[in-house]
C-alpha cells in the first residue's frame, strides 16, 4: 500500500514548532522557577524584617516578665478588615500567650507543637493556611531584651545569650518567648501569576514570530524546490525539456541529476522513435519485393495451378497487411517525433464525411449492418484534411469490420451547444468489448484476444495512430460504452 | 518502349524486370549507381525507374547528371523515402514522378504508361491511325473493329512508330527502343519485325500503314 507523501514544508514547520515549543517551555519553567525562588526569598526577607521589628519591641525587666509594646497605628498591616499580616507572641516557659495581632483575634490559631523544641535564634519558615488563605509563616525562639541599668544583670543576660548562641539547648528561661509572624501570600501569588502571564505571552509571541519567520525563511529557501516541482510537472514523453538548475547547491544537485536522467530518457526515446522509423523504412523494400513477385506471378504466369495461385494471393494479402502496418508505424513515429506534416485548410465537414462514408456503405450493407447517419449542415472546420481523413477512415473501418451481422452503426456530426467545438461520433454494436477494455483500446498492438490473433485486416495500431494524429491536430478522441453492447468514439475539437 | 531500372534490391529488380518485360517493355536493369548512370548516358530510354539509395552513386546524383546532359527520358523515382521533403526534393531535382515503396504493380505500370505518353506528347491512351486503334493501357489493337493479337515485341514496335507518327524513325532508334541489352538485335531483325507487323495489321490489297524511307527508316504518316 503506497503512503500518501507528506509536505516537506509542513513537516519542517511542525518539527520547528515542536522543538521551539519544547525549548520555550523549558525556558519558561526555568524562568518561573527562578522567579518563584526570588519572590520567596523576598517574602522571607520581608518576614524576617517584620520579625526583627516585632522582637525589637519585646523586652523584659527580668523576673520573667515580658513586655510587648505594639501599636496598631504604627503597624496597621496586622489589623483592619482585610489584614495582610499576623503575629502571635507566646512565653516559652509555660506556653502562655503574651500577645496576638488583631488579625488573629477570633481565629483558632495555635502554635505547632514542634516549635516547643525550636532552637534559639534560628527562624523557621513554612506555609500554612489560615482562614482559607495561604500564609507564609516564620517562627523564632528569642530572649526578651533586658531593660535595666544593672550591669550584672546585663552581663548575665549576655552570657545567657552567648550560651544559647553556642547551640546548647538549655531549659527555657523565663524571658524566652516564641514569636510567629505570618503574611498573606496573595500579593506574592498575584505577582507570580503576573510574571507567569507576562512570560507566557512573551514566549508565545516569540514562538509565533519564530514560526512566522521560519515559515517565511522556509518559503524562500524552498522556493527553488517549488520551481523545480512545477518544471518537473510539465515534463512528459513529448516534453523532455531540462529543468532550470537553481543556485542552491543541494537542489542544484537534484536538478542536475534529473537533467542527466532526462537526457538519457530523451536519447532512449529518440532511439526508440528512430528504431520504429528505421524498421518501418527497412521493411518497405522487402515488402515491395514480396508484393511485386506475387503480383508478377499472379498477372503473367498463365501456367500457374490453382494451389499456387491461392498461395500467391495469400502472399500478396500478407504483404499488403504488412504495408499497412509499416505505414501506420511510420505515422506513429512521426506523431511521436512531432514531425507530422500539418497543412490546414477550411472545408465543409458534412459533405467531406459523407463522401468518406460512401466507400463503407457497400461493406456495411454486405454485412447486413444497419447504418444511421445524422449530419449537421453548415459546419466548416480548419484543419488538415488528409490527417482527419486518416482518423475517420480508421474509425469507420473499425466500425464496419467489428460490427457483427445484423448490428448497427450510427455516426453523427454537430456542434457542441454554445461553443465553437465540433464533434464527430461513431458508435457501433459490439459483442466482445466491456468497459474494462476501454483503457486499452488506444494501446499500441492491443487486442482483446491475448494471443493477438491477426484477422488479416487490423494490426492493433489503428486507434493509437488515430489518437496520435488527433493530438497532433489539437483534437480529442474519447471512447465510452453507451450500453453494454454499444461502443461510442467521439472526435472533437475547435472548428478553428 | 525501353526502360532503365536502377534498383539495388536484387529480388525487386528481378520481379520488376520480369513484370515489365511481360508488360511489353524492354528493360535494362542494374543495381549499381555508376553503372546506372552509364546506361542512362549511353542509351535513349523512354523511362528511367530510379531508386534513391544506391551503391556507387546515389539516385539524386544520377538524376542531376542526366538532367544536366539534357537527357529526355522520363524519370520515375521509386523509393522507400516517403516524406514530403523527400518527394519535393526528388521532383525539384528533375524527376517526373515519385512512387513510394511498397507499391502496387498496377500503379507502377499505369504511371509508366503515363510517363511514356508524356514523353511523346500525347494525352490519350488510345492512338488512332485511319481505322487502326491502339490502346496503350490495355495493350490491344483493333483494325476495322476487329481485334488483332500482336506479340509483345511487335506491339511495342507499332506503339513506338505510332507515338513517333509523322517522323521517320531510323533502324538504330528502333533497335534502341525495342531491344534491350539482353536481346541485342541482329542487323536484319528490325526489317523482319516490320515485315511481320505489316502482315498482321495491314489489309490485303491496300497500302501499308508503315512506309519505308530507303536509307532512312520507317514512318507512319
XYZ file of C-alpha atoms in Angstrom:
717
model
C 0.000 0.000 0.000
C 1.543 3.314 -1.039
C 1.782 6.027 1.581
C 0.489 9.482 0.864
C 3.555 11.733 0.633
C 3.680 14.464 3.263
C 4.653 18.052 2.655
C 8.266 18.818 3.470
C 7.320 22.378 4.457
C 4.594 21.100 6.746
C 6.965 18.575 8.257
C 9.676 21.170 8.886
C 7.158 23.665 10.320
C 5.691 21.038 12.655
C 9.140 19.960 13.833
C 10.255 23.546 14.211
C 7.116 24.246 16.238
C 7.607 21.217 18.472
C 11.296 21.922 19.092
C 10.652 25.623 19.657
C 7.741 24.853 21.948
C 9.880 22.431 23.936
C 12.772 24.907 24.231
C 10.408 27.759 25.067
C 8.560 25.637 27.626
C 11.842 24.687 29.315
C 12.894 28.328 29.314
C 9.537 29.323 30.775
C 9.805 26.682 33.501
C 13.345 27.781 34.342
C 12.375 31.447 34.448
C 9.330 30.739 36.575
C 11.351 28.622 38.960
C 13.908 31.407 39.323
C 11.151 33.960 39.760
C 9.410 31.842 42.358
C 12.641 31.442 44.282
C 13.368 35.176 44.081
C 9.845 36.030 45.215
C 10.033 33.539 48.059
C 13.401 34.934 49.133
C 11.976 38.426 49.008
C 8.958 37.259 51.002
C 11.171 35.604 53.582
C 13.258 38.780 53.903
C 10.093 40.727 54.422
C 9.012 38.246 57.081
C 12.401 38.464 58.725
C 12.201 42.247 58.776
C 8.778 42.018 60.352
C 10.175 39.541 62.842
C 13.021 41.839 63.770
C 10.608 44.739 64.095
C 8.437 42.771 66.496
C 11.331 41.358 68.542
C 12.716 44.866 68.926
C 9.629 45.883 70.839
C 9.725 42.826 73.082
C 11.601 43.361 76.293
C 11.795 42.390 79.950
C 12.934 43.860 83.166
C 13.876 40.468 84.493
C 11.917 38.257 86.814
C 10.178 36.575 83.940
C 8.006 39.465 82.896
C 7.920 40.141 79.157
C 6.632 43.389 77.745
C 5.418 43.846 74.200
C 4.893 47.405 73.133
C 2.845 47.071 69.985
C 0.628 49.698 68.391
C -1.895 49.043 65.593
C -1.463 52.573 64.363
C 2.226 52.015 63.773
C 1.742 48.684 62.103
C -1.714 48.697 60.513
C -0.985 45.567 58.449
C -1.816 43.411 61.483
C -5.332 44.704 61.831
C -8.187 46.006 59.756
C -10.926 44.295 57.801
C -8.579 42.693 55.318
C -5.357 42.116 57.210
C -2.263 41.033 55.335
C -0.086 40.040 58.339
C -0.401 38.108 61.577
C 1.669 37.570 64.661
C 1.485 35.581 67.866
C 3.806 36.009 70.876
C 3.983 33.201 73.394
C 6.062 32.687 76.520
C 8.238 29.625 76.163
C 8.231 28.593 79.856
C 4.531 27.997 80.187
C 3.302 28.461 76.583
C 1.140 31.342 77.795
C 0.141 33.770 75.084
C 1.637 37.237 75.504
C 0.070 38.963 72.519
C -1.640 38.181 69.212
C -2.378 40.543 66.393
C -5.901 41.808 65.813
C -5.888 39.904 62.561
C -5.672 36.688 64.569
C -8.366 37.548 67.034
C -11.237 35.145 66.902
C -9.225 32.679 64.825
C -8.380 29.259 66.099
C -4.644 29.554 65.628
C -2.212 27.738 67.922
C 1.482 27.216 67.575
C 2.571 23.895 66.140
C 3.855 21.592 68.877
C 7.125 21.100 67.063
C 8.007 24.684 67.835
C 8.477 23.809 71.544
C 11.796 22.266 70.584
C 12.792 25.125 68.360
C 16.467 26.044 68.634
C 17.020 29.648 69.652
C 17.749 32.426 67.157
C 17.081 30.220 64.170
C 14.000 31.281 62.323
C 11.946 28.550 60.671
C 9.763 29.218 57.635
C 6.748 27.254 56.450
C 3.486 27.584 54.594
C 0.151 27.156 56.276
C -3.480 28.013 55.775
C -5.369 30.490 57.816
C -8.972 31.337 57.313
C -8.745 29.806 53.873
C -5.755 31.889 52.898
C -2.297 30.640 52.106
C 0.103 32.153 54.612
C 3.866 32.170 54.810
C 4.951 31.828 58.447
C 8.181 32.365 60.310
C 8.859 31.401 63.883
C 11.703 32.410 66.194
C 12.700 31.469 69.684
C 14.187 34.511 71.357
C 15.090 36.079 74.640
C 13.292 39.248 75.534
C 15.532 42.298 75.574
C 16.551 43.235 79.124
C 15.531 46.762 80.151
C 17.771 47.558 83.198
C 20.656 49.688 84.397
C 22.088 46.855 86.479
C 25.426 45.918 84.938
C 25.443 42.472 86.477
C 22.067 41.645 85.092
C 23.184 42.786 81.661
C 26.335 40.646 81.859
C 24.230 37.657 82.898
C 21.825 38.222 80.053
C 24.755 38.481 77.621
C 26.216 35.219 78.870
C 22.850 33.586 78.580
C 22.551 34.763 75.014
C 26.026 33.547 74.213
C 25.290 30.127 75.747
C 22.183 29.922 73.576
C 24.224 31.053 70.628
C 26.596 28.176 71.197
C 23.699 25.915 70.278
C 23.414 24.318 73.637
C 19.754 23.703 74.340
C 19.152 24.843 77.870
C 15.867 24.652 79.724
C 13.615 27.526 78.766
C 14.339 30.751 80.517
C 11.591 32.856 81.946
C 12.330 35.658 79.484
C 12.328 33.431 76.455
C 9.440 33.560 74.027
C 8.415 32.277 70.609
C 7.141 34.685 68.084
C 5.355 33.604 64.933
C 4.771 36.069 62.131
C 2.758 35.282 59.030
C 1.938 37.191 55.879
C -0.688 36.563 53.336
C 0.818 35.248 50.088
C -1.994 36.578 47.937
C 0.089 39.536 46.712
C 3.069 37.319 46.122
C 0.932 34.857 44.214
C -0.605 37.701 42.289
C 2.834 38.949 41.388
C 3.891 35.483 40.422
C 0.768 34.992 38.303
C 1.607 38.294 36.618
C 5.077 37.065 35.876
C 3.690 33.779 34.548
C 1.241 35.663 32.347
C 3.813 38.097 31.006
C 6.474 35.497 30.336
C 3.906 33.183 28.740
C 2.692 35.975 26.466
C 6.271 36.926 25.632
C 7.250 33.365 24.912
C 4.025 32.714 22.950
C 4.619 35.822 20.841
C 8.235 34.744 20.440
C 7.061 31.314 19.312
C 4.652 32.819 16.792
C 7.319 35.204 15.472
C 9.770 32.329 15.239
C 7.257 30.201 13.365
C 6.318 33.046 11.024
C 9.943 33.871 10.402
C 10.671 30.157 9.989
C 7.794 29.821 7.539
C 8.982 32.823 5.508
C 12.574 31.623 5.529
C 11.390 28.139 4.618
C 9.225 29.506 1.794
C 12.123 31.406 0.254
C 14.591 28.624 0.942
C 12.358 26.003 -0.648
C 11.208 28.241 -3.490
C 13.759 26.686 -5.880
C 12.244 23.321 -4.934
C 8.743 24.600 -5.794
C 10.032 25.941 -9.117
C 11.691 22.590 -9.736
C 8.432 20.815 -8.879
C 6.474 22.955 -11.368
C 9.036 22.326 -14.090
C 9.086 18.606 -13.371
C 5.277 18.519 -13.550
C 5.431 19.828 -17.116
C 7.750 17.016 -18.192
C 6.089 14.406 -20.380
C 7.030 11.948 -23.087
C 6.661 14.739 -25.630
C 8.238 17.438 -23.495
C 11.580 16.387 -22.078
C 12.890 19.913 -21.561
C 15.712 20.082 -18.961
C 14.774 21.820 -15.726
C 16.418 25.050 -14.559
C 19.398 24.418 -12.288
C 18.955 26.727 -9.235
C 21.745 28.447 -7.315
C 21.131 26.367 -4.184
C 23.743 23.615 -4.071
C 21.559 20.856 -2.611
C 18.704 21.436 -5.072
C 21.115 22.084 -7.934
C 22.404 18.556 -7.390
C 18.882 17.148 -7.707
C 18.173 19.259 -10.801
C 21.413 18.191 -12.469
C 20.750 14.536 -11.684
C 17.237 14.934 -13.056
C 18.547 16.622 -16.211
C 21.027 13.797 -16.715
C 18.177 11.290 -16.362
C 16.071 13.353 -18.792
C 18.891 13.413 -21.317
C 19.241 9.651 -21.067
C 15.463 9.266 -21.321
C 15.293 11.563 -24.332
C 18.110 9.669 -26.008
C 16.269 6.447 -25.249
C 13.000 7.837 -26.653
C 14.883 9.138 -29.670
C 16.441 5.733 -30.240
C 13.022 4.124 -29.894
C 11.447 6.561 -32.324
C 14.328 6.159 -34.763
C 14.152 2.408 -34.323
C 10.460 2.365 -35.209
C 11.074 4.648 -38.150
C 14.142 2.724 -39.307
C 12.403 -0.630 -39.003
C 9.457 0.693 -40.965
C 11.794 2.025 -43.663
C 13.816 -1.145 -43.798
C 10.656 -3.181 -44.240
C 9.470 -1.136 -47.211
C 11.807 -2.714 -49.754
C 11.286 -6.370 -48.661
C 7.528 -5.781 -48.727
C 7.890 -4.311 -52.226
C 9.804 -7.399 -53.242
C 7.140 -9.767 -51.903
C 4.341 -7.708 -53.436
C 5.983 -7.377 -56.824
C 6.983 -11.028 -57.034
C 3.455 -12.112 -56.112
C 1.793 -9.604 -58.436
C 4.004 -10.514 -61.392
C 3.393 -14.206 -60.833
C -0.371 -13.738 -60.474
C -0.605 -11.451 -63.506
C 1.554 -13.215 -66.043
C 2.150 -16.790 -65.027
C -0.567 -18.467 -67.074
C 0.697 -21.927 -66.249
C 0.226 -21.499 -62.519
C -2.117 -24.035 -60.962
C -4.878 -23.096 -58.536
C -2.897 -24.220 -55.476
C -0.005 -21.903 -56.253
C -2.354 -19.132 -57.290
C -4.069 -19.323 -53.891
C -0.668 -19.250 -52.191
C 0.472 -16.203 -54.153
C -2.775 -14.443 -53.307
C -2.073 -15.097 -49.634
C 1.493 -13.761 -50.057
C 0.062 -10.646 -51.632
C -2.545 -10.202 -48.879
C 0.104 -10.644 -46.183
C 2.374 -8.139 -47.934
C -0.489 -5.638 -48.154
C -1.186 -6.017 -44.448
C 2.489 -5.573 -43.644
C 2.476 -2.487 -45.832
C -0.441 -1.016 -43.880
C 1.316 -1.773 -40.594
C 4.518 -0.146 -41.802
C 2.687 2.970 -42.967
C 0.862 3.142 -39.629
C 4.072 2.658 -37.673
C 5.689 5.463 -39.615
C 2.723 7.730 -38.931
C 3.001 6.937 -35.238
C 6.750 7.509 -35.249
C 6.192 10.875 -36.931
C 3.487 11.830 -34.458
C 5.847 10.880 -31.621
C 8.634 12.883 -33.189
C 6.294 15.830 -33.773
C 7.172 15.815 -37.460
C 3.699 15.021 -38.780
C 3.041 17.447 -41.625
C 0.086 19.595 -40.786
C -1.379 21.503 -43.741
C -4.545 23.152 -42.555
C -7.372 24.270 -44.775
C -11.012 25.209 -44.267
C -13.596 22.771 -45.524
C -17.216 21.769 -45.000
C -17.407 18.862 -42.560
C -20.721 17.273 -43.627
C -20.039 16.614 -47.333
C -16.466 15.611 -46.543
C -17.527 12.868 -44.122
C -20.425 11.795 -46.291
C -18.071 11.247 -49.247
C -15.736 9.338 -46.997
C -18.552 7.190 -45.647
C -19.678 6.255 -49.162
C -16.810 3.773 -49.511
C -18.026 1.945 -46.407
C -21.696 1.703 -47.390
C -21.252 -1.397 -49.549
C -19.226 -3.417 -46.983
C -21.719 -2.399 -44.290
C -24.649 -3.481 -46.449
C -22.855 -6.745 -47.259
C -22.532 -7.399 -43.525
C -26.260 -6.745 -43.053
C -25.386 -3.771 -40.826
C -27.953 -1.031 -40.282
C -26.454 2.440 -40.676
C -27.904 5.649 -39.258
C -26.311 8.934 -40.188
C -27.018 12.379 -38.791
C -25.147 15.256 -40.374
C -25.445 18.852 -39.212
C -25.033 21.066 -42.225
C -23.040 24.263 -42.343
C -20.161 23.253 -40.080
C -16.810 24.194 -41.536
C -13.570 23.338 -39.805
C -9.978 24.475 -40.248
C -7.637 21.520 -40.010
C -5.526 19.109 -42.054
C -7.953 17.319 -44.344
C -5.753 14.325 -45.142
C -4.937 13.692 -41.481
C -8.548 13.931 -40.350
C -9.397 11.601 -43.208
C -6.892 9.091 -41.814
C -8.563 9.282 -38.392
C -12.082 8.867 -39.765
C -11.110 6.046 -42.124
C -9.795 4.235 -39.111
C -12.960 4.808 -37.073
C -15.258 3.844 -39.960
C -13.307 0.736 -40.954
C -13.198 -0.417 -37.327
C -16.944 0.143 -37.012
C -17.702 -1.811 -40.201
C -15.231 -4.635 -39.544
C -16.073 -5.173 -35.884
C -19.865 -4.847 -36.037
C -21.472 -8.255 -36.194
C -24.038 -9.037 -38.919
C -27.362 -7.505 -38.028
C -25.670 -4.848 -35.881
C -25.987 -1.078 -36.034
C -23.564 1.710 -36.879
C -24.517 5.305 -36.106
C -22.454 8.361 -36.775
C -23.205 11.956 -36.225
C -21.605 15.362 -36.720
C -22.542 18.552 -34.954
C -21.548 21.484 -32.810
C -21.393 21.285 -29.050
C -24.021 23.589 -27.594
C -22.935 27.215 -27.170
C -19.381 26.537 -28.309
C -17.273 26.605 -31.438
C -16.347 22.981 -30.885
C -17.387 20.378 -33.414
C -17.845 16.698 -32.712
C -17.987 13.538 -34.760
C -19.280 10.437 -33.007
C -19.134 6.934 -34.405
C -20.947 4.249 -32.441
C -21.494 0.622 -33.238
C -22.744 -2.536 -31.592
C -20.002 -4.733 -30.207
C -20.159 -8.220 -28.807
C -16.863 -8.824 -27.083
C -15.879 -5.486 -25.550
C -16.502 -4.419 -21.966
C -15.900 -1.126 -20.194
C -12.752 -2.700 -18.659
C -11.308 -2.922 -22.155
C -11.730 0.783 -22.911
C -8.447 1.999 -21.349
C -6.584 -0.495 -23.547
C -8.234 0.448 -26.838
C -5.608 3.109 -27.588
C -2.652 0.951 -26.612
C -0.369 0.018 -29.468
C -0.872 -3.534 -30.732
C -3.549 -4.179 -28.103
C -6.015 -6.877 -28.964
C -8.899 -8.239 -26.979
C -7.577 -11.665 -27.777
C -4.447 -12.131 -25.642
C -2.962 -14.339 -28.357
C -3.096 -11.273 -30.677
C -4.591 -13.381 -33.419
C -4.356 -11.464 -36.655
C -7.579 -11.056 -38.589
C -5.562 -10.170 -41.678
C -7.070 -6.668 -41.712
C -6.229 -4.872 -38.482
C -2.824 -4.581 -36.857
C -3.902 -3.189 -33.491
C -2.328 0.162 -34.299
C -5.300 1.939 -35.809
C -6.802 3.635 -32.765
C -3.440 4.538 -31.256
C -2.496 6.141 -34.567
C -5.855 7.904 -34.749
C -5.326 9.364 -31.297
C -1.729 10.346 -32.022
C -2.838 12.163 -35.179
C -5.756 13.766 -33.316
C -3.381 15.061 -30.667
C -1.062 16.376 -33.395
C -4.077 18.291 -34.755
C -5.124 19.525 -31.301
C -8.238 17.332 -31.285
C -9.524 14.926 -28.646
C -10.698 11.358 -29.016
C -12.723 9.819 -26.207
C -14.316 6.430 -26.011
C -17.116 5.059 -23.846
C -19.719 2.341 -23.708
C -23.205 3.816 -24.161
C -24.823 0.469 -23.492
C -23.224 -2.867 -22.625
C -23.071 -3.631 -26.344
C -22.638 -0.122 -27.776
C -19.208 1.455 -28.234
C -19.084 5.187 -28.891
C -15.978 7.039 -30.059
C -16.102 10.837 -30.210
C -13.651 13.060 -32.025
C -13.960 16.706 -31.073
C -12.128 19.989 -31.200
C -12.331 23.625 -32.153
C -13.704 24.437 -35.570
C -10.818 26.880 -35.926
C 9.378 1.173 -75.106
C 12.708 0.915 -73.410
C 13.038 1.358 -69.693
C 16.101 1.574 -67.479
C 15.606 0.168 -63.990
C 18.208 1.242 -61.408
C 17.333 -0.666 -58.245
C 19.787 -2.286 -55.851
C 17.364 -4.819 -54.384
C 18.063 -7.935 -56.471
C 14.710 -9.538 -55.801
C 12.752 -6.385 -56.587
C 14.880 -5.823 -59.658
C 14.143 -9.372 -60.816
C 10.399 -9.075 -60.126
C 10.088 -5.728 -61.897
C 12.232 -6.760 -64.835
C 10.095 -9.845 -65.286
C 6.845 -7.937 -64.884
C 7.758 -5.045 -67.138
C 9.050 -7.390 -69.848
C 5.773 -9.277 -69.621
C 4.022 -5.935 -69.986
C 5.914 -5.419 -73.238
C 8.667 -3.078 -72.173
C 12.317 -3.566 -72.944
C 14.263 -3.429 -69.726
C 17.856 -2.741 -68.838
C 18.413 -3.255 -65.135
C 21.284 -2.548 -62.790
C 21.785 -2.315 -59.043
C 24.807 -0.020 -59.129
C 24.571 3.748 -59.297
C 27.627 4.318 -61.542
C 26.564 1.589 -63.937
C 23.081 3.063 -63.966
C 24.490 6.469 -64.918
C 26.487 4.875 -67.715
C 23.343 3.174 -69.066
C 21.344 6.391 -68.829
C 24.001 8.368 -70.687
C 24.671 5.683 -73.271
C 21.165 4.805 -74.458
C 17.962 6.610 -75.273
C 15.430 5.410 -72.727
C 11.783 6.347 -72.615
C 11.534 5.944 -68.865
C 14.143 5.550 -66.128
C 12.977 3.961 -62.881
C 15.384 5.204 -60.268
C 15.928 4.144 -56.676
C 17.463 6.822 -54.439
C 19.667 4.840 -52.088
C 22.140 3.084 -54.352
C 25.662 1.773 -54.029
C 28.287 3.618 -56.070
C 26.277 6.743 -56.784
C 23.015 7.850 -55.199
C 19.860 8.329 -57.214
C 19.651 12.111 -56.913
C 23.232 12.495 -58.185
C 22.387 10.332 -61.194
C 19.279 12.434 -61.791
C 21.251 15.700 -61.593
C 23.860 14.497 -64.076
C 21.427 13.176 -66.682
C 19.330 16.349 -66.457
C 22.472 18.417 -66.902
C 23.114 16.496 -70.130
C 19.547 17.216 -71.323
C 18.547 13.545 -71.223
C 14.924 13.441 -72.479
C 13.964 10.269 -70.601
C 11.088 10.470 -68.132
C 12.363 9.670 -64.657
C 10.254 7.924 -62.020
C 11.783 7.756 -58.582
C 10.919 4.529 -56.786
C 11.980 4.880 -53.165
C 11.254 3.904 -49.579
C 11.829 7.533 -48.621
C 8.325 8.811 -48.135
C 8.402 12.206 -46.542
C 7.078 15.289 -48.285
C 10.595 16.689 -48.167
C 11.984 13.636 -49.961
C 9.297 13.804 -52.636
C 9.653 17.533 -53.188
C 13.424 17.203 -53.357
C 13.206 14.403 -55.926
C 10.729 16.220 -58.133
C 12.628 19.500 -57.913
C 15.853 17.773 -58.891
C 14.244 16.722 -62.161
C 12.138 13.626 -61.612
C 8.816 13.426 -63.444
C 7.103 11.164 -60.938
C 7.660 9.710 -57.488
C 6.328 6.388 -56.220
C 6.822 5.217 -52.659
C 7.652 1.629 -51.772
C 5.777 -0.619 -51.228
C 3.595 -0.070 -54.286
C 1.069 -1.920 -56.359
C 2.441 -3.193 -59.657
C -0.644 -1.948 -61.487
C 0.009 1.544 -60.226
C 3.624 1.399 -61.388
C 2.525 0.230 -64.850
C -0.079 2.993 -65.061
C 2.480 5.603 -64.084
C 4.972 4.278 -66.645
C 2.274 4.449 -69.325
C 1.527 7.978 -68.283
C 5.204 8.922 -68.475
C 5.511 7.314 -71.918
C 2.537 9.356 -73.140
C 4.070 12.468 -71.704
C 7.394 11.601 -73.351
C 5.691 11.613 -76.748
C 3.351 14.484 -76.006
C 0.019 12.634 -76.111
C -2.726 12.682 -73.549
C -4.977 9.818 -74.627
C -4.380 6.163 -74.027
C -5.701 5.410 -77.495
C -3.935 6.218 -80.770
C -5.957 6.142 -83.951
C -4.408 5.715 -87.409
C -7.150 5.526 -90.032
C -9.271 2.612 -88.764
C -6.467 1.174 -86.631
C -6.856 1.715 -82.887
C -4.023 1.135 -80.446
C -4.985 1.032 -76.751
C -1.794 1.749 -74.857
C -3.261 0.882 -71.475
C -4.806 -2.422 -72.466
C -2.042 -3.069 -74.987
C -4.626 -4.088 -77.538
C -5.003 -3.313 -81.252
C -8.086 -3.329 -83.448
C -8.479 -2.552 -87.129
C -11.869 -2.055 -88.667
C -13.320 -3.119 -85.331
C -11.556 -6.474 -85.426
C -9.049 -7.269 -82.711
C -5.524 -8.080 -83.775
C -3.392 -10.241 -81.467
C 0.142 -8.859 -81.534
C 3.112 -10.439 -79.748
C 4.648 -8.093 -77.161
C 7.607 -7.034 -79.278
C 5.508 -6.302 -82.354
C 3.045 -4.329 -80.228
C 5.908 -2.292 -78.817
C 7.233 -1.659 -82.344
C 3.807 -0.499 -83.523
C 3.371 1.619 -80.406
C 6.767 3.253 -80.950
C 6.082 4.039 -84.617
C 2.608 5.331 -83.719
C 3.979 7.543 -80.957
C 6.560 8.891 -83.421
C 3.861 9.297 -86.047
C 4.846 11.661 -88.865
C 8.572 11.261 -88.190
C 10.955 8.889 -89.895
C 12.329 6.535 -87.291
C 15.731 5.020 -88.022
C 16.608 1.348 -87.547
C 19.030 2.366 -84.796
C 16.287 4.202 -82.908
C 14.007 1.199 -83.272
C 16.762 -1.060 -82.006
C 17.325 1.190 -79.023
C 13.678 1.375 -78.067
C 12.568 -2.138 -78.876
C 15.535 -4.227 -77.856
C 17.226 -4.241 -74.519
C 20.787 -5.284 -73.755
C 19.701 -8.845 -73.137
C 18.181 -9.225 -76.621
C 20.752 -7.393 -78.737
C 19.356 -7.302 -82.266
C 20.875 -8.847 -85.345
C 21.229 -6.458 -88.229
C 18.080 -7.622 -90.048
C 15.864 -8.188 -87.017
C 14.199 -4.764 -87.340
C 13.352 -5.342 -91.001
C 11.971 -8.781 -90.175
C 9.868 -7.381 -87.329
C 8.488 -4.613 -89.580
C 7.643 -7.194 -92.197
C 5.792 -9.343 -89.642
C 3.972 -6.326 -88.208
C 2.807 -5.248 -91.674
C 1.399 -8.704 -92.295
C -0.543 -8.567 -89.071
C -2.037 -5.055 -89.285
C -2.326 -4.266 -92.980
C -5.421 -5.074 -95.014
C -4.902 -7.155 -98.114
C -4.795 -5.082 -101.311
C -4.348 -1.810 -99.510
C -1.239 0.301 -98.937
C 0.721 -0.476 -95.772
C 0.324 1.894 -92.843
C 4.085 1.657 -92.258
C 6.027 3.318 -95.041
C 9.690 2.613 -95.839
C 12.044 5.522 -96.466
C 15.013 3.944 -98.118
C 18.274 4.649 -96.387
C 16.439 6.484 -93.598
C 13.997 4.193 -91.825
C 10.249 3.773 -91.332
C 7.296 6.132 -90.813
C 3.580 6.020 -90.071
C 2.048 9.069 -91.731
